[in-house]
PDB file of C-alpha atoms in Angstrom:
ATOM      1  CA  UNK A  23       0.000   0.000   0.000  1.00 46.00           C
ATOM      2  CA  UNK A  24       1.232   3.544  -0.768  1.00 49.00           C
ATOM      3  CA  UNK A  25       1.489   6.418   1.633  1.00 49.00           C
ATOM      4  CA  UNK A  26      -1.546   8.511   2.580  1.00 48.00           C
ATOM      5  CA  UNK A  27      -0.264  11.383   0.410  1.00 49.00           C
ATOM      6  CA  UNK A  28      -0.668   9.133  -2.635  1.00 55.00           C
ATOM      7  CA  UNK A  29      -4.295   8.381  -1.734  1.00 58.00           C
ATOM      8  CA  UNK A  30      -7.373  10.351  -2.656  1.00 56.00           C
ATOM      9  CA  UNK A  31      -8.103  13.021  -0.016  1.00 52.00           C
ATOM     10  CA  UNK A  32      -4.955  11.826   1.866  1.00 55.00           C
ATOM     11  CA  UNK A  33      -7.038   9.065   3.458  1.00 57.00           C
ATOM     12  CA  UNK A  34      -5.538   6.238   5.469  1.00 59.00           C
ATOM     13  CA  UNK A  35      -8.537   3.886   5.592  1.00 61.00           C
ATOM     14  CA  UNK A  36      -9.443   1.266   3.005  1.00 62.00           C
ATOM     15  CA  UNK A  37     -12.515   1.475   0.801  1.00 61.00           C
ATOM     16  CA  UNK A  38     -14.156  -1.235   2.929  1.00 58.00           C
ATOM     17  CA  UNK A  39     -13.615   0.799   6.113  1.00 61.00           C
ATOM     18  CA  UNK A  40     -14.913   4.008   4.508  1.00 60.00           C
ATOM     19  CA  UNK A  41     -18.095   2.522   3.085  1.00 62.00           C
ATOM     20  CA  UNK A  42     -18.751   0.418   6.171  1.00 60.00           C
ATOM     21  CA  UNK A  43     -18.694  -3.252   6.958  1.00 56.00           C
ATOM     22  CA  UNK A  44     -21.999  -4.104   5.272  1.00 58.00           C
ATOM     23  CA  UNK A  45     -20.838  -3.732   1.662  1.00 70.00           C
ATOM     24  CA  UNK A  46     -19.564  -7.259   1.119  1.00 72.00           C
ATOM     25  CA  UNK A  47     -22.082  -7.655  -1.705  1.00 75.00           C
ATOM     26  CA  UNK A  48     -20.709  -4.581  -3.518  1.00 76.00           C
ATOM     27  CA  UNK A  49     -17.150  -5.857  -3.094  1.00 74.00           C
ATOM     28  CA  UNK A  50     -18.127  -9.322  -4.374  1.00 78.00           C
ATOM     29  CA  UNK A  51     -17.230 -11.079  -1.128  1.00 78.00           C
ATOM     30  CA  UNK A  52     -20.621 -12.765  -1.332  1.00 80.00           C
ATOM     31  CA  UNK A  53     -20.375 -13.789  -4.954  1.00 82.00           C
ATOM     32  CA  UNK A  54     -23.700 -15.616  -5.181  1.00 87.00           C
ATOM     33  CA  UNK A  55     -25.651 -12.551  -4.026  1.00 85.00           C
ATOM     34  CA  UNK A  56     -23.585 -10.193  -6.184  1.00 85.00           C
ATOM     35  CA  UNK A  57     -24.042 -12.333  -9.287  1.00 88.00           C
ATOM     36  CA  UNK A  58     -27.773 -12.556  -8.547  1.00 88.00           C
ATOM     37  CA  UNK A  59     -28.155  -8.769  -8.300  1.00 88.00           C
ATOM     38  CA  UNK A  60     -26.227  -8.159 -11.522  1.00 88.00           C
ATOM     39  CA  UNK A  61     -28.177 -10.892 -13.330  1.00 89.00           C
ATOM     40  CA  UNK A  62     -31.557  -9.562 -12.171  1.00 88.00           C
ATOM     41  CA  UNK A  63     -30.558  -6.015 -13.127  1.00 86.00           C
ATOM     42  CA  UNK A  64     -29.500  -7.013 -16.639  1.00 86.00           C
ATOM     43  CA  UNK A  65     -32.542  -9.283 -17.101  1.00 85.00           C
ATOM     44  CA  UNK A  66     -34.990  -6.605 -15.927  1.00 82.00           C
ATOM     45  CA  UNK A  67     -33.396  -4.057 -18.260  1.00 83.00           C
ATOM     46  CA  UNK A  68     -33.788  -6.494 -21.171  1.00 82.00           C
ATOM     47  CA  UNK A  69     -37.444  -7.089 -20.228  1.00 78.00           C
ATOM     48  CA  UNK A  70     -38.094  -3.351 -20.069  1.00 80.00           C
ATOM     49  CA  UNK A  71     -36.486  -2.851 -23.462  1.00 77.00           C
ATOM     50  CA  UNK A  72     -38.124  -5.883 -25.117  1.00 74.00           C
ATOM     51  CA  UNK A  73     -41.689  -5.191 -23.917  1.00 75.00           C
ATOM     52  CA  UNK A  74     -41.363  -1.392 -23.900  1.00 74.00           C
ATOM     53  CA  UNK A  75     -42.236  -1.316 -20.213  1.00 75.00           C
ATOM     54  CA  UNK A  76     -41.633   1.744 -18.067  1.00 75.00           C
ATOM     55  CA  UNK A  77     -41.021   1.831 -14.333  1.00 75.00           C
ATOM     56  CA  UNK A  78     -44.458   3.408 -13.768  1.00 80.00           C
ATOM     57  CA  UNK A  79     -46.171   0.720 -15.830  1.00 81.00           C
ATOM     58  CA  UNK A  80     -44.413  -2.000 -13.858  1.00 77.00           C
ATOM     59  CA  UNK A  81     -45.188  -0.429 -10.480  1.00 82.00           C
ATOM     60  CA  UNK A  82     -48.833   0.078 -11.417  1.00 88.00           C
ATOM     61  CA  UNK A  83     -49.155  -3.531 -12.583  1.00 85.00           C
ATOM     62  CA  UNK A  84     -47.481  -4.914  -9.459  1.00 85.00           C
ATOM     63  CA  UNK A  85     -49.587  -2.751  -7.126  1.00 91.00           C
ATOM     64  CA  UNK A  86     -52.775  -3.685  -8.988  1.00 94.00           C
ATOM     65  CA  UNK A  87     -51.942  -7.390  -8.714  1.00 92.00           C
ATOM     66  CA  UNK A  88     -51.021  -7.081  -5.032  1.00 90.00           C
ATOM     67  CA  UNK A  89     -54.144  -5.121  -4.089  1.00 90.00           C
ATOM     68  CA  UNK A  90     -56.361  -7.532  -6.043  1.00 93.00           C
ATOM     69  CA  UNK A  91     -54.871 -10.542  -4.243  1.00 90.00           C
ATOM     70  CA  UNK A  92     -55.276  -8.929  -0.820  1.00 87.00           C
ATOM     71  CA  UNK A  93     -58.824  -7.774  -1.606  1.00 90.00           C
ATOM     72  CA  UNK A  94     -59.930 -11.247  -2.744  1.00 90.00           C
ATOM     73  CA  UNK A  95     -58.118 -12.807   0.238  1.00 87.00           C
ATOM     74  CA  UNK A  96     -59.978 -10.558   2.686  1.00 87.00           C
ATOM     75  CA  UNK A  97     -63.355 -11.152   1.028  1.00 86.00           C
ATOM     76  CA  UNK A  98     -62.908 -14.924   0.915  1.00 87.00           C
ATOM     77  CA  UNK A  99     -61.670 -14.954   4.525  1.00 82.00           C
ATOM     78  CA  UNK A 100     -64.809 -13.170   5.741  1.00 81.00           C
ATOM     79  CA  UNK A 101     -67.028 -15.615   3.815  1.00 84.00           C
ATOM     80  CA  UNK A 102     -65.153 -18.758   4.903  1.00 79.00           C
ATOM     81  CA  UNK A 103     -64.501 -17.550   8.460  1.00 79.00           C
ATOM     82  CA  UNK A 104     -60.769 -17.610   7.916  1.00 81.00           C
ATOM     83  CA  UNK A 105     -58.206 -15.121   9.280  1.00 80.00           C
ATOM     84  CA  UNK A 106     -57.668 -11.946   7.275  1.00 78.00           C
ATOM     85  CA  UNK A 107     -54.294 -11.093   5.667  1.00 76.00           C
ATOM     86  CA  UNK A 108     -51.674 -10.305   8.347  1.00 77.00           C
ATOM     87  CA  UNK A 109     -51.191  -6.644   7.450  1.00 74.00           C
ATOM     88  CA  UNK A 110     -49.937  -3.836   9.650  1.00 73.00           C
ATOM     89  CA  UNK A 111     -51.546  -0.400   9.597  1.00 71.00           C
ATOM     90  CA  UNK A 112     -48.929   2.037   8.346  1.00 72.00           C
ATOM     91  CA  UNK A 113     -49.118   5.686   9.325  1.00 78.00           C
ATOM     92  CA  UNK A 114     -46.714   8.608   9.157  1.00 81.00           C
ATOM     93  CA  UNK A 115     -46.311  10.066  12.611  1.00 83.00           C
ATOM     94  CA  UNK A 116     -46.184  13.781  13.289  1.00 86.00           C
ATOM     95  CA  UNK A 117     -42.563  13.472  14.451  1.00 88.00           C
ATOM     96  CA  UNK A 118     -41.554  11.795  11.163  1.00 88.00           C
ATOM     97  CA  UNK A 119     -43.299  14.540   9.169  1.00 89.00           C
ATOM     98  CA  UNK A 120     -41.532  17.250  11.181  1.00 91.00           C
ATOM     99  CA  UNK A 121     -38.123  15.596  10.706  1.00 91.00           C
ATOM    100  CA  UNK A 122     -38.721  15.293   6.960  1.00 91.00           C
ATOM    101  CA  UNK A 123     -39.791  18.939   6.676  1.00 93.00           C
ATOM    102  CA  UNK A 124     -36.751  20.120   8.678  1.00 94.00           C
ATOM    103  CA  UNK A 125     -34.412  18.036   6.497  1.00 92.00           C
ATOM    104  CA  UNK A 126     -36.047  19.391   3.337  1.00 93.00           C
ATOM    105  CA  UNK A 127     -35.897  22.998   4.562  1.00 94.00           C
ATOM    106  CA  UNK A 128     -32.193  22.739   5.433  1.00 94.00           C
ATOM    107  CA  UNK A 129     -31.215  21.314   2.053  1.00 92.00           C
ATOM    108  CA  UNK A 130     -33.422  23.707   0.065  1.00 94.00           C
ATOM    109  CA  UNK A 131     -31.951  26.687   1.949  1.00 94.00           C
ATOM    110  CA  UNK A 132     -28.452  25.383   1.299  1.00 90.00           C
ATOM    111  CA  UNK A 133     -29.241  25.044  -2.412  1.00 89.00           C
ATOM    112  CA  UNK A 134     -30.675  28.565  -2.510  1.00 91.00           C
ATOM    113  CA  UNK A 135     -27.621  29.966  -0.718  1.00 90.00           C
ATOM    114  CA  UNK A 136     -25.258  28.273  -3.176  1.00 86.00           C
ATOM    115  CA  UNK A 137     -27.307  29.572  -6.108  1.00 87.00           C
ATOM    116  CA  UNK A 138     -27.266  33.089  -4.635  1.00 88.00           C
ATOM    117  CA  UNK A 139     -23.479  33.017  -4.093  1.00 84.00           C
ATOM    118  CA  UNK A 140     -22.921  31.904  -7.684  1.00 84.00           C
ATOM    119  CA  UNK A 141     -25.331  34.489  -9.092  1.00 84.00           C
ATOM    120  CA  UNK A 142     -23.550  37.259  -7.147  1.00 84.00           C
ATOM    121  CA  UNK A 143     -20.144  36.102  -8.420  1.00 79.00           C
ATOM    122  CA  UNK A 144     -18.777  35.431  -4.951  1.00 79.00           C
ATOM    123  CA  UNK A 145     -17.198  32.039  -5.637  1.00 76.00           C
ATOM    124  CA  UNK A 146     -15.744  31.392  -9.084  1.00 79.00           C
ATOM    125  CA  UNK A 147     -14.459  27.943  -8.119  1.00 79.00           C
ATOM    126  CA  UNK A 148     -17.920  26.878  -6.964  1.00 82.00           C
ATOM    127  CA  UNK A 149     -19.397  28.198 -10.214  1.00 84.00           C
ATOM    128  CA  UNK A 150     -16.995  26.066 -12.264  1.00 84.00           C
ATOM    129  CA  UNK A 151     -17.804  22.953 -10.205  1.00 83.00           C
ATOM    130  CA  UNK A 152     -21.561  23.482 -10.522  1.00 85.00           C
ATOM    131  CA  UNK A 153     -21.300  24.267 -14.245  1.00 87.00           C
ATOM    132  CA  UNK A 154     -19.313  21.084 -14.898  1.00 89.00           C
ATOM    133  CA  UNK A 155     -21.763  19.026 -12.807  1.00 87.00           C
ATOM    134  CA  UNK A 156     -24.794  20.417 -14.645  1.00 88.00           C
ATOM    135  CA  UNK A 157     -23.087  19.843 -17.997  1.00 90.00           C
ATOM    136  CA  UNK A 158     -22.379  16.206 -17.088  1.00 88.00           C
ATOM    137  CA  UNK A 159     -25.972  15.691 -15.918  1.00 85.00           C
ATOM    138  CA  UNK A 160     -27.245  17.186 -19.167  1.00 87.00           C
ATOM    139  CA  UNK A 161     -24.882  15.008 -21.191  1.00 87.00           C
ATOM    140  CA  UNK A 162     -25.927  11.841 -19.358  1.00 83.00           C
ATOM    141  CA  UNK A 163     -29.606  12.775 -19.723  1.00 80.00           C
ATOM    142  CA  UNK A 164     -29.192  13.151 -23.479  1.00 83.00           C
ATOM    143  CA  UNK A 165     -27.585   9.712 -23.766  1.00 82.00           C
ATOM    144  CA  UNK A 166     -30.089   7.636 -21.768  1.00 80.00           C
ATOM    145  CA  UNK A 167     -33.491   7.793 -20.125  1.00 79.00           C
ATOM    146  CA  UNK A 168     -34.160   7.614 -16.385  1.00 78.00           C
ATOM    147  CA  UNK A 169     -34.924   3.904 -16.467  1.00 78.00           C
ATOM    148  CA  UNK A 170     -31.667   3.012 -18.188  1.00 81.00           C
ATOM    149  CA  UNK A 171     -29.845   5.356 -15.828  1.00 82.00           C
ATOM    150  CA  UNK A 172     -31.202   3.445 -12.816  1.00 82.00           C
ATOM    151  CA  UNK A 173     -30.083   0.084 -14.230  1.00 83.00           C
ATOM    152  CA  UNK A 174     -26.701   1.525 -15.157  1.00 86.00           C
ATOM    153  CA  UNK A 175     -26.301   2.981 -11.665  1.00 86.00           C
ATOM    154  CA  UNK A 176     -26.891  -0.429 -10.097  1.00 86.00           C
ATOM    155  CA  UNK A 177     -24.275  -1.997 -12.365  1.00 87.00           C
ATOM    156  CA  UNK A 178     -21.819   0.802 -11.546  1.00 87.00           C
ATOM    157  CA  UNK A 179     -22.384   0.351  -7.802  1.00 85.00           C
ATOM    158  CA  UNK A 180     -21.858  -3.389  -8.172  1.00 85.00           C
ATOM    159  CA  UNK A 181     -18.671  -3.147 -10.229  1.00 86.00           C
ATOM    160  CA  UNK A 182     -16.776   0.083  -9.504  1.00 84.00           C
ATOM    161  CA  UNK A 183     -16.093  -0.463  -5.748  1.00 82.00           C
ATOM    162  CA  UNK A 184     -14.789  -3.992  -6.353  1.00 82.00           C
ATOM    163  CA  UNK A 185     -12.656  -2.858  -9.295  1.00 83.00           C
ATOM    164  CA  UNK A 186     -11.330   0.085  -7.275  1.00 81.00           C
ATOM    165  CA  UNK A 187     -10.473  -2.089  -4.281  1.00 78.00           C
ATOM    166  CA  UNK A 188      -8.491  -4.454  -6.497  1.00 80.00           C
ATOM    167  CA  UNK A 189      -6.505  -1.743  -8.325  1.00 81.00           C
ATOM    168  CA  UNK A 190      -6.593   0.913  -5.598  1.00 78.00           C
ATOM    169  CA  UNK A 191      -2.939   1.988  -5.721  1.00 76.00           C
ATOM    170  CA  UNK A 192      -2.844   2.423  -9.496  1.00 82.00           C
ATOM    171  CA  UNK A 193      -6.159   4.315  -9.626  1.00 80.00           C
ATOM    172  CA  UNK A 194      -5.283   6.616  -6.713  1.00 77.00           C
ATOM    173  CA  UNK A 195      -1.908   7.484  -8.199  1.00 79.00           C
ATOM    174  CA  UNK A 196      -3.417   8.318 -11.572  1.00 83.00           C
ATOM    175  CA  UNK A 197      -6.272  10.389 -10.144  1.00 82.00           C
ATOM    176  CA  UNK A 198      -3.975  12.321  -7.780  1.00 81.00           C
ATOM    177  CA  UNK A 199      -1.688  13.118 -10.738  1.00 84.00           C
ATOM    178  CA  UNK A 200      -4.646  14.284 -12.856  1.00 87.00           C
ATOM    179  CA  UNK A 201      -6.048  16.378  -9.984  1.00 82.00           C
ATOM    180  CA  UNK A 202      -2.709  18.096  -9.468  1.00 84.00           C
ATOM    181  CA  UNK A 203      -2.512  18.945 -13.157  1.00 86.00           C
ATOM    182  CA  UNK A 204      -6.113  20.180 -13.105  1.00 85.00           C
ATOM    183  CA  UNK A 205      -5.330  22.442 -10.133  1.00 83.00           C
ATOM    184  CA  UNK A 206      -2.379  23.906 -12.016  1.00 85.00           C
ATOM    185  CA  UNK A 207      -4.565  24.599 -15.049  1.00 86.00           C
ATOM    186  CA  UNK A 208      -7.264  26.140 -12.833  1.00 80.00           C
ATOM    187  CA  UNK A 209      -4.734  28.438 -11.140  1.00 81.00           C
ATOM    188  CA  UNK A 210      -3.501  29.591 -14.541  1.00 81.00           C
ATOM    189  CA  UNK A 211      -7.079  30.177 -15.706  1.00 78.00           C
ATOM    190  CA  UNK A 212      -7.928  32.094 -12.530  1.00 73.00           C
ATOM    191  CA  UNK A 213      -4.873  34.344 -12.948  1.00 74.00           C
ATOM    192  CA  UNK A 214      -5.840  35.079 -16.553  1.00 74.00           C
ATOM    193  CA  UNK A 215      -9.559  35.563 -15.844  1.00 69.00           C
ATOM    194  CA  UNK A 216      -9.194  37.343 -12.512  1.00 65.00           C
ATOM    195  CA  UNK A 217      -5.925  39.339 -12.470  1.00 63.00           C
ATOM    196  CA  UNK A 218      -6.820  40.868  -9.101  1.00 60.00           C
ATOM    197  CA  UNK A 219      -6.337  37.421  -7.499  1.00 56.00           C
ATOM    198  CA  UNK A 220      -2.737  37.207  -8.724  1.00 54.00           C
ATOM    199  CA  UNK A 221      -1.445  39.150  -5.743  1.00 52.00           C
ATOM    200  CA  UNK A 222      -3.333  36.886  -3.327  1.00 52.00           C
ATOM    201  CA  UNK A 223      -1.832  33.766  -4.885  1.00 50.00           C
ATOM    202  CA  UNK A 224       1.741  35.157  -4.912  1.00 53.00           C
TER     203      UNK A 224
END
């Protein structure tokens, strides 16, 4: 293993320690489960593409089938004096609603503050990061629909961590080198675009 300076973010922990101990499936330490998830993901994507299904069509069909089964079960149970389906009554408590609203308010305010800072030209580095992120999202959205994106995300989650853990030293070294070069290019761009920052950097 290389030194912490050669790692991303100068970290000293392994990818397994960072992501937690319950990611054995993602790291293919439980191969049967991992293979099953990848197989189901690929098969479901093929079914969606072959039958032109959408996620909303599938969810509606599954919910309709489930509700029909439970409805007929309850009706037949009352006629035959059998026990009803063992279902729990789900309700959202007031505390859960308050926690969700607080979480939503905090993140919306943070998003609005970031947008305001960018609009006022207070943080050029943040603007570049957001612009690149939005460009990548737009590019990905033009290449695939939401359904394909979900399937692709599952495959990425199931393959990238395991691949990274296996070739961690090589990947970290390459990314650190690229990041250092990108920082140099950004500093040059900032000096050219914002000459008043040249004195601060020197």
